[in-house]
Coordinates of C-alpha atoms in Angstrom, one line a residue:
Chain K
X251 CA 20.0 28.2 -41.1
X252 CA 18.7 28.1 -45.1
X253 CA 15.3 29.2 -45.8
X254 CA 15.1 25.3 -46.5
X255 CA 15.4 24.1 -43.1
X256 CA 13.9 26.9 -41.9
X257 CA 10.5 25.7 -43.0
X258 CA 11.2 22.2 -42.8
X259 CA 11.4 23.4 -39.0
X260 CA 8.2 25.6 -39.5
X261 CA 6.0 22.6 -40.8
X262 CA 7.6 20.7 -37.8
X263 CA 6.6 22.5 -35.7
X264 CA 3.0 23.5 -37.0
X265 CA 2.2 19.2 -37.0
X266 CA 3.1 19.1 -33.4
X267 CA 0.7 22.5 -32.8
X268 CA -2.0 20.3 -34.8
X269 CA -1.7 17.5 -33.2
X270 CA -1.7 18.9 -29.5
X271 CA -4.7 20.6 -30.5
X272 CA -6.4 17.5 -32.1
X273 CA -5.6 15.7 -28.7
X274 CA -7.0 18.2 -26.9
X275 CA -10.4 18.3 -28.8
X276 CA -10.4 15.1 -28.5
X277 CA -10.0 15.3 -24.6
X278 CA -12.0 17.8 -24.1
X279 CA -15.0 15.6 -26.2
X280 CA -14.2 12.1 -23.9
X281 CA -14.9 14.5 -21.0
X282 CA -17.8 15.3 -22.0
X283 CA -19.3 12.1 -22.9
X284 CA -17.8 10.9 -19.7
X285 CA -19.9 13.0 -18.3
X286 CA -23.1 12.3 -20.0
X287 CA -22.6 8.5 -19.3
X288 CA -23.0 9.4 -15.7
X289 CA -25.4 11.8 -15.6
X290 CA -27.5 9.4 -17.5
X291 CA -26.5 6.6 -15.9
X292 CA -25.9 5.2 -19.1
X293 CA -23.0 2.2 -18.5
X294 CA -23.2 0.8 -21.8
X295 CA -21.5 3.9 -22.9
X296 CA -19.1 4.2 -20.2
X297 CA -17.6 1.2 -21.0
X298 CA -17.4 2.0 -24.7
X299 CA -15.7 5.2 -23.8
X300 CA -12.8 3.7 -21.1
X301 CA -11.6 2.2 -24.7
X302 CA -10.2 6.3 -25.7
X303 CA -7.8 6.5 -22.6
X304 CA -5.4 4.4 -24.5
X305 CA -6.0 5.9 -27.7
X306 CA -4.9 9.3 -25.6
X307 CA -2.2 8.0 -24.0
X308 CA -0.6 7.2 -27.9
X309 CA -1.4 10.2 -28.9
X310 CA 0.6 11.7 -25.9
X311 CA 3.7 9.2 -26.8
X312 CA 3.2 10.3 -30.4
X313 CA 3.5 14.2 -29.8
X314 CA 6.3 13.5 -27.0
X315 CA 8.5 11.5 -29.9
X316 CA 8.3 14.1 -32.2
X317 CA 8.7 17.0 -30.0
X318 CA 11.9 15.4 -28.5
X319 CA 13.1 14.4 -32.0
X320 CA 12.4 18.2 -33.3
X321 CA 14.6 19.4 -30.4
X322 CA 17.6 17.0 -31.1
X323 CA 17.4 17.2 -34.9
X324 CA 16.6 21.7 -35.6
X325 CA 17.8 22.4 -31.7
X326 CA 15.5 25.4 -31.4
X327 CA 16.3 28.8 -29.3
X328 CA 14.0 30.4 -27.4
X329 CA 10.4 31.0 -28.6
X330 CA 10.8 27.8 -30.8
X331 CA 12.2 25.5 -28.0
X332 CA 9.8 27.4 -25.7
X333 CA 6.9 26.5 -27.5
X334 CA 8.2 22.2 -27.9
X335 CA 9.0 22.5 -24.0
X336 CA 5.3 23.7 -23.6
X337 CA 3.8 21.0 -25.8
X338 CA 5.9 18.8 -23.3
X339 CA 3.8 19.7 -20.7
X340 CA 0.4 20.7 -22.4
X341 CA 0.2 16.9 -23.3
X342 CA 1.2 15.2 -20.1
X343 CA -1.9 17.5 -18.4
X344 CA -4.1 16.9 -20.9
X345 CA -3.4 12.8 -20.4
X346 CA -4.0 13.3 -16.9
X347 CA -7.6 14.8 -17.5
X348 CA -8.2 11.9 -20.1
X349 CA -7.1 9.5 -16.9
X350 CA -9.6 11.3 -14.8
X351 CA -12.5 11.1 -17.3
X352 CA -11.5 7.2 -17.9
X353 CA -12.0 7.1 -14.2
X354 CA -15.8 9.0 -14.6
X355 CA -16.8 6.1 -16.6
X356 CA -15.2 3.1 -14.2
X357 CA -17.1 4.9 -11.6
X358 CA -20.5 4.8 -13.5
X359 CA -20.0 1.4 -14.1
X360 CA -19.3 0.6 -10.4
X361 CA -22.1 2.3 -9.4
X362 CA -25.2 0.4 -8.3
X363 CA -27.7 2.4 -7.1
X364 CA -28.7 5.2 -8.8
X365 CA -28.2 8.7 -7.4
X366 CA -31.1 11.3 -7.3
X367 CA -31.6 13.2 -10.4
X368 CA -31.3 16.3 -8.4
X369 CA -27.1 15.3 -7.3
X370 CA -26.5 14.0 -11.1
X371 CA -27.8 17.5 -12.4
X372 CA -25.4 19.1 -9.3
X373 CA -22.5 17.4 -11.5
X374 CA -23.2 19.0 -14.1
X375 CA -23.2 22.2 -12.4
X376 CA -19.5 21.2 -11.7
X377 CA -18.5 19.9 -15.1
X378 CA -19.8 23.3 -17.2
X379 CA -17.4 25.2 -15.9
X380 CA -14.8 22.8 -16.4
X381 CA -15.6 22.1 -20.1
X382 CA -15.6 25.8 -20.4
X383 CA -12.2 25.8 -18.9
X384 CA -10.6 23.3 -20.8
X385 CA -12.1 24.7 -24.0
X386 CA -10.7 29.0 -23.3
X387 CA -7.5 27.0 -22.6
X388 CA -7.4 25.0 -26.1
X389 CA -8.7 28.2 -28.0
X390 CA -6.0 30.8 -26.3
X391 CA -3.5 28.0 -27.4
X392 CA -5.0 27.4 -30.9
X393 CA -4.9 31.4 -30.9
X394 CA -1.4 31.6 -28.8
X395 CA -3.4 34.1 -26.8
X396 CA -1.8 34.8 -23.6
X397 CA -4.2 37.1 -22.3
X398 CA -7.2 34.6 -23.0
X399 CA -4.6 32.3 -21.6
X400 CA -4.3 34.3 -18.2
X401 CA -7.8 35.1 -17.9
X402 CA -8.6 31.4 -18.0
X403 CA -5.8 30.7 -15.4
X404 CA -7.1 33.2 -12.9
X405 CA -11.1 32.2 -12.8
X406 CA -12.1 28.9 -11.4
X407 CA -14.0 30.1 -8.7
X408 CA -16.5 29.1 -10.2
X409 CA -15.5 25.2 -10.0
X410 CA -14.7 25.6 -6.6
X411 CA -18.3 26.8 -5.9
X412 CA -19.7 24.4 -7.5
X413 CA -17.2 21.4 -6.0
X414 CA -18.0 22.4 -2.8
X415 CA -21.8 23.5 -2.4
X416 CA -21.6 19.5 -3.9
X417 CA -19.2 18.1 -1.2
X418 CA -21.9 19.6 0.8
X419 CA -25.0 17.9 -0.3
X420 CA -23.6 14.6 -0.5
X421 CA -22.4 14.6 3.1
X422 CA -25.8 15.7 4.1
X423 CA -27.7 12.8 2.1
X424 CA -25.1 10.9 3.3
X425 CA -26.4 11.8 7.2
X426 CA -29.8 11.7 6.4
X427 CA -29.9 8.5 4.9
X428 CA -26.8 5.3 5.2
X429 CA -28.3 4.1 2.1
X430 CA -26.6 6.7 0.1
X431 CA -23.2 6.6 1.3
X432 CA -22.0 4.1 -1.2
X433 CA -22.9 6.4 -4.7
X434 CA -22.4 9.5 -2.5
X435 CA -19.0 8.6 -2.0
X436 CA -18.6 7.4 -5.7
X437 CA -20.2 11.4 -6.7
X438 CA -17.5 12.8 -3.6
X439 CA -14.9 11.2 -6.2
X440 CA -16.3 12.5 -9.5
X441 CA -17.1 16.0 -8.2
X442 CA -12.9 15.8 -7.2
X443 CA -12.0 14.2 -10.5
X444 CA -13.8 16.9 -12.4
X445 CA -12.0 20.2 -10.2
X446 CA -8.9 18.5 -10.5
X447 CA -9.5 18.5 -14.4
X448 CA -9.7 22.1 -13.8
X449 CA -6.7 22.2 -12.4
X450 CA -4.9 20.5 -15.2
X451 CA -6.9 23.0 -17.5
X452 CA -4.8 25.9 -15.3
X453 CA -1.6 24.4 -15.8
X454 CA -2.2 24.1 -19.8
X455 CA -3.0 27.8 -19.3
X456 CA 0.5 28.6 -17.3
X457 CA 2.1 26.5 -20.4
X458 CA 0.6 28.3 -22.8
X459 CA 1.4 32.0 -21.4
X460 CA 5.2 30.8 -21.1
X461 CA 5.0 29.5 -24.1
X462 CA 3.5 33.0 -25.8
X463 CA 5.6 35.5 -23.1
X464 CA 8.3 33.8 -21.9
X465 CA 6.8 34.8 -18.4
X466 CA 5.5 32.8 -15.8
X467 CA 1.8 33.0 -13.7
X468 CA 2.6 30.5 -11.2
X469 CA 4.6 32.0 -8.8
X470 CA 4.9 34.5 -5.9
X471 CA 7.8 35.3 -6.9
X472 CA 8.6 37.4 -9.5
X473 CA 12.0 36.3 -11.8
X474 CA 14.8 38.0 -12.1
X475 CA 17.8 37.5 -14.7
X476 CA 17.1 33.7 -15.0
X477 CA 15.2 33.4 -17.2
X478 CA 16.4 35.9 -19.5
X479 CA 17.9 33.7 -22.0
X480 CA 14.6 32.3 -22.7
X481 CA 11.9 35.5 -22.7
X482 CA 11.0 37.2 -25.7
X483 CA 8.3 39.6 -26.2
X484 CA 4.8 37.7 -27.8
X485 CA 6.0 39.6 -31.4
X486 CA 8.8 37.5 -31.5
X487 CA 6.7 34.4 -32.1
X488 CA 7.7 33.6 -35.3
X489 CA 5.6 32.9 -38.3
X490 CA 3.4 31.8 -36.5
X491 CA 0.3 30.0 -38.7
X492 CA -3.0 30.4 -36.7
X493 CA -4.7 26.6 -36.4
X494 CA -8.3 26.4 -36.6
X495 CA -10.0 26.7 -33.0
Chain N
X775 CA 32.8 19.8 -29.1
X776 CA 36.1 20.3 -27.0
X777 CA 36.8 19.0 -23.7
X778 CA 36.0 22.6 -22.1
X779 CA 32.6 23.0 -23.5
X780 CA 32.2 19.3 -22.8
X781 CA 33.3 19.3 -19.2
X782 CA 31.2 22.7 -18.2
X783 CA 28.2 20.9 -19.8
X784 CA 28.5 17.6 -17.8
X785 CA 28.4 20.2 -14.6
X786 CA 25.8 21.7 -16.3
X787 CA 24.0 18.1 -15.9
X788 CA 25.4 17.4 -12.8
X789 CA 24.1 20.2 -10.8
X790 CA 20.5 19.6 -12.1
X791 CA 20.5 16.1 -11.4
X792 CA 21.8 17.1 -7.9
X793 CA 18.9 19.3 -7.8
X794 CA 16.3 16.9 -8.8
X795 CA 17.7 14.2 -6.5
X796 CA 17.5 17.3 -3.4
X797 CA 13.7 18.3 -4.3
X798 CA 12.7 14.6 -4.7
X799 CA 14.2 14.4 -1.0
X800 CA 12.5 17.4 0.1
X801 CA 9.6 16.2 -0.7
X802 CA 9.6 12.8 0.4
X803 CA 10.1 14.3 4.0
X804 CA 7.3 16.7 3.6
X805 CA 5.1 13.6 2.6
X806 CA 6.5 11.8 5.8
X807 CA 5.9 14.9 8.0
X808 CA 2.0 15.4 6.6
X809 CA 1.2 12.1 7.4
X810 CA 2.6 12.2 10.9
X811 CA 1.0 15.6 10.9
X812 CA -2.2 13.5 10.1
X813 CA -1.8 10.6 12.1
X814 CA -1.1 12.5 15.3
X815 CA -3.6 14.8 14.6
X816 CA -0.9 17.6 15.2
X817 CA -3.1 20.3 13.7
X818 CA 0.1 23.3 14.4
X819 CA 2.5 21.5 12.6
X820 CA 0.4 20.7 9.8
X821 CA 0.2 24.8 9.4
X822 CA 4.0 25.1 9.6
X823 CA 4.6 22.3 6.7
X824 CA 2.1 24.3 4.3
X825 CA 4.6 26.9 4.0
X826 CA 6.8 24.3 2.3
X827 CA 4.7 23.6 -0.5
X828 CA 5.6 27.4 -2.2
X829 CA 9.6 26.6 -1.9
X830 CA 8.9 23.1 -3.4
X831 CA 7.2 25.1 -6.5
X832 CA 10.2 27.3 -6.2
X833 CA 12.4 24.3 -6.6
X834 CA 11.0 23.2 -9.7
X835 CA 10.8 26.3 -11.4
X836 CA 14.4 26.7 -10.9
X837 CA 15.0 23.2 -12.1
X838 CA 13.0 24.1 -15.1
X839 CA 14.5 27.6 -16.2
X840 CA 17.8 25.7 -15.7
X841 CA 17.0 22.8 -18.2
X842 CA 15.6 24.7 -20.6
X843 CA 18.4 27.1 -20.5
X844 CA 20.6 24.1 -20.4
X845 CA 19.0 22.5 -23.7
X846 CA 19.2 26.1 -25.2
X847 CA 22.7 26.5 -24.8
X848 CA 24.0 22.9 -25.2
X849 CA 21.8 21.8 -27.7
X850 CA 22.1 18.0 -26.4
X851 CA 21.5 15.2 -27.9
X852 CA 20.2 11.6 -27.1
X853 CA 21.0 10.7 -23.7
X854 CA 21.3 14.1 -22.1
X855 CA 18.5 15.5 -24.5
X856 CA 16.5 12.5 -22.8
X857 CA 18.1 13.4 -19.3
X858 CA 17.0 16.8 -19.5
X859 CA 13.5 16.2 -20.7
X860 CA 13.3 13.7 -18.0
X861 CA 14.3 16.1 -15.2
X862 CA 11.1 18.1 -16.5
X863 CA 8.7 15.4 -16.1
X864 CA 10.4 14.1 -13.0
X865 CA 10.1 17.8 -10.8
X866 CA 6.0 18.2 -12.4
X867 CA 5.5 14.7 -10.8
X868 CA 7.4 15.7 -7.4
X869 CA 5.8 18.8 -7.3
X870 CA 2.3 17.2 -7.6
X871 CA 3.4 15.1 -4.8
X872 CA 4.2 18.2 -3.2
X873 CA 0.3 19.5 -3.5
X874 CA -0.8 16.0 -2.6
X875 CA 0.8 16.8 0.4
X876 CA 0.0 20.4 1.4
X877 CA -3.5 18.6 0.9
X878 CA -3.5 16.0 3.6
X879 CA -2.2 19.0 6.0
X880 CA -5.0 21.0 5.1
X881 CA -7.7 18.4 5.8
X882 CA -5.2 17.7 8.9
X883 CA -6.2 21.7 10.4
X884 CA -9.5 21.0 8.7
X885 CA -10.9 17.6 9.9
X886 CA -12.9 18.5 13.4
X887 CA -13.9 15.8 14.5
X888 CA -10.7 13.3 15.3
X889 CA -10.9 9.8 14.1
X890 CA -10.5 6.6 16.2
X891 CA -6.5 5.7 16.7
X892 CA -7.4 2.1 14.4
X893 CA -8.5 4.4 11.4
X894 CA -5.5 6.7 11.7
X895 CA -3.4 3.3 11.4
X896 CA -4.7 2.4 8.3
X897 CA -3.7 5.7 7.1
X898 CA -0.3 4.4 7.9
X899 CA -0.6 1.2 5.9
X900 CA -1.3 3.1 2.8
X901 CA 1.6 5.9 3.1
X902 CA 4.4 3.3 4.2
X903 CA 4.3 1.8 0.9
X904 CA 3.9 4.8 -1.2
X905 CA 7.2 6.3 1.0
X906 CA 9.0 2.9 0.2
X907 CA 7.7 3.7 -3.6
X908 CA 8.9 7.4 -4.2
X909 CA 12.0 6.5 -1.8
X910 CA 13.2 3.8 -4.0
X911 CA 12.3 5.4 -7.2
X912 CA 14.2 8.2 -6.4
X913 CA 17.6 5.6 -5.8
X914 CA 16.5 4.4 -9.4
X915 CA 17.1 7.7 -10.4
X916 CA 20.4 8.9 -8.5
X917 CA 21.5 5.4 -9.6
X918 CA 20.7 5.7 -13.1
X919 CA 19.3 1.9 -12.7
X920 CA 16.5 1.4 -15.2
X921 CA 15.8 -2.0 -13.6
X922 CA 15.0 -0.6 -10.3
X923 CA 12.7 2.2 -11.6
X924 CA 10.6 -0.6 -13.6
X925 CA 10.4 -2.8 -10.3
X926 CA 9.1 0.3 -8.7
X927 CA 6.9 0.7 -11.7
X928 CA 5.4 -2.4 -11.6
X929 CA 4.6 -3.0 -7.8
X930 CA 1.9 -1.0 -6.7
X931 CA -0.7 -3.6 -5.5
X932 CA 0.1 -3.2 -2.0
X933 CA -0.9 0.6 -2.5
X934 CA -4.0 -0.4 -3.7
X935 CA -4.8 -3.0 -1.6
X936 CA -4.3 -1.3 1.4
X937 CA -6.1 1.9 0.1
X938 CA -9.6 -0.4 -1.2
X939 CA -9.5 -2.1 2.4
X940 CA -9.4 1.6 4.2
X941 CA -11.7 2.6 1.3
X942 CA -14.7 0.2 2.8
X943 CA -13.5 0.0 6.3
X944 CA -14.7 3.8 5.9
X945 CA -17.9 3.5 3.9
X946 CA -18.4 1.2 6.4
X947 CA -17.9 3.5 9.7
X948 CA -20.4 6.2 8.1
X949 CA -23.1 3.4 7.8
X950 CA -22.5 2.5 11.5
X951 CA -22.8 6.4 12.9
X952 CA -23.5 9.7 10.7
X953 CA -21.3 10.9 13.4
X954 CA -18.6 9.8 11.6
X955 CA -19.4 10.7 7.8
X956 CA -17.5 14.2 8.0
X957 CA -14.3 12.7 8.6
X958 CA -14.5 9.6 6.7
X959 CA -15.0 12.0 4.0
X960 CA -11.9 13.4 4.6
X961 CA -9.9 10.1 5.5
X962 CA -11.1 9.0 2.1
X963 CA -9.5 11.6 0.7
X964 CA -6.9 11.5 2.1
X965 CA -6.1 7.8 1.4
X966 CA -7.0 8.9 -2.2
X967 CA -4.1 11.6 -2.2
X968 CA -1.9 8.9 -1.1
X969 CA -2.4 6.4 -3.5
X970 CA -2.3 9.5 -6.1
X971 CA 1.2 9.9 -4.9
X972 CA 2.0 6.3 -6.2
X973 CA 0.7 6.8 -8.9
X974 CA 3.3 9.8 -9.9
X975 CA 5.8 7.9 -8.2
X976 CA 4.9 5.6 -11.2
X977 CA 5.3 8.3 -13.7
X978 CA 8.7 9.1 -12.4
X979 CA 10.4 5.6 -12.5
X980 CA 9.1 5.6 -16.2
X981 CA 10.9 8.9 -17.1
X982 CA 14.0 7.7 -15.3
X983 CA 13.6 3.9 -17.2
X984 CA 13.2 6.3 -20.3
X985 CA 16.1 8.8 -19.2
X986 CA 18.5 5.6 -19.1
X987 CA 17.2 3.4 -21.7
X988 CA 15.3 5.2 -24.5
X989 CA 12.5 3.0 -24.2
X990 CA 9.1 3.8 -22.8
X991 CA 7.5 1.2 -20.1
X992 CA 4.3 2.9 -20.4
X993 CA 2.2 1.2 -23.9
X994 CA 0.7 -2.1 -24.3
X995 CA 1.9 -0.6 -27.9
X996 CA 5.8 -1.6 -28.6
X997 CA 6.9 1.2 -30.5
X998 CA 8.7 0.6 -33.7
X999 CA 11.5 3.4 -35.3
X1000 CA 10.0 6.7 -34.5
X1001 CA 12.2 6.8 -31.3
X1002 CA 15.6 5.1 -33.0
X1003 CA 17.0 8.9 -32.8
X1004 CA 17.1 8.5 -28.7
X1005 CA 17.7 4.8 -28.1
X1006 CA 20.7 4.0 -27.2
X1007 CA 22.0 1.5 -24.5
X1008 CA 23.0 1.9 -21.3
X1009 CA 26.6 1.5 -21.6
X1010 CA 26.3 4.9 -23.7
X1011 CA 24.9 7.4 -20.6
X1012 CA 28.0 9.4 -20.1
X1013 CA 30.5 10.0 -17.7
X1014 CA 27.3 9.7 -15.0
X1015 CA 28.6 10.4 -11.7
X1016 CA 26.9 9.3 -8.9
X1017 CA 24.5 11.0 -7.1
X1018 CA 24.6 11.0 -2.7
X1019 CA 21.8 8.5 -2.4

């Protein structure tokens, strides 16, 4: 390959880094202004902000068209068509957890009465952790850290907590009074949406440490020779270029 | 390219469209099986189909190491670049399908209380559909048939009719008796993780309508040149045996 195509290839790849980077900011800011418009109850918002799940979903399109193009016109090796393969899938999570904030603001809207400050500020106790989540995840790979990687894959206990002491509480107010079943059940929903969210954020992090190492966090079971071909040590990431976090 | 390298690549393609086709089966049973589990209330068979979910994982990491590898060594272009990428998305939706249904056997073991037979049935009238869903979209993609996927794509009303009406049948049953709230809470869920299941079903007939077509069902936006590198007619997919359906 000339030093010609070789950065032609570089500068490929570092727009597709940018711009799964810039859709994930931008993710990671309609989540949170998701969740403001229903811990505020504020519906005017909510239904200004459904209009950025489409303007997500292009931007996944967008990054899919050139990643697949980059493959078929530079056909990559290893770290290089690791790191298109984990764009792949960085984007189709992070569209998920754009769906799922889209479907925080439908649910605001829906919502007719209004839920106890108390529950609303319990949400938040859920979403924290998740915006911190999805946040690590961008930075380790903004950074292609795979240790800050791992170490966000391996800690949402702290969503779960929060998820289920939540679960909890509605199903009580729910008993106490059959008045509140109708928001409780829309809150059961978002408190869901918002773990699954972290999910996603988890499998961006398993992307992002096969995309740095090569190796893989999800499974039991440990590889053997398969995947050989493909696994390079993290100093074998070539030139490179850091993005702004 | 000569007809050796040719011929070991199209069993290359082959095999990992045989074992897409066999997870996608795989976990259509295990859907079937959780919601009998469900509907029967058969709380020891729900713990044995757990197990299943870690081998369906194991499935798609193989299917993914082999792709990859696949891509690495072949360095495809058009159709089977666009075959191999879909195989990716195709086993992340089937193996989300796969959680969806650990899920429902979980809340199966979980769920105390037992539900009246009438509520069960409803269960029913949500996950009959969503079967017929990933059932036929799974044919779309054995059959390479672009037209089928799209008619699974764009019929999933009865899914979400049937999931609304067992939606306020519930809310309803918790208003009538806080006896009942616990597991309406989980039957909610439940018919939630169903209609989830459509959804990826969804996602799959629009990577096989792309896998066969080059053309993306999902935008309101029509997309101009930026995919022209991977569209090519049918008539060009080649030499695509077919699959067992």
């Amino acid at each position: 390959m000339s030093n010609h195509t070789l950065s032609a290839f570089d500068a490929d790849l570092f727009k597709i880094r940018s711009e799964v980077l810039g859709m994930g900011r931008r993710v990671e800011k309609f989540v949170m202004d998701a969740v403001n418009a229903l811990t505020t109850r504020d519906t005017e918002r909510a239904k200004q902000l459904i209009a950025l799940d489409s303007a997500i979903d292009s931007m996944q399109r967008d990054i899919e068209t050139r990643a697949i193009e980059t493959i078929a016109r530079r056909q990559p090796l290893a770290v290089d068509l690791r790191e298109l393969v984990s764009a792949f899938r960085i984007v189709s999570d992070l569209e998920r957890i754009g769906d799922l904030a889209k479907n925080l603001c439908k649910r605001t809207i829906l919502m007719e009465a209004s839920p106890p400050t108390r529950l609303l500020r319990r949400i938040d106790r859920v979403a924290v952790p998740v915006l911190d989540q999805l946040r690590g995840v961008l930075d380790s790979y903004a950074q292609a850290d795979a240790g800050r990687a791992m170490s966000v894959w391996s800690t949402d206990q702290e969503i779960d907590a929060a998820h289920s002491g939540l679960l909890r509480e509605l199903v009580t107010r729910m008993v106490e009074d059959p008045r509140n079943i109708v928001f409780c059940a829309h809150l059961l929903f978002c408190s869901k949406n918002l773990e699954r969210m972290g999910d996603h954020a988890t499998n961006i992090a398993e992307a992002v440490h096969y995309m740095v190492t090569g190796d893989r966090l999800a499974g039991e079971r440990p590889k053997g020779d398969d995947l050989s071909l493909l696994r390079r040590p993290r100093a074998a990431m070539r030139h490179r270029r850091p993005l702004p976090a």
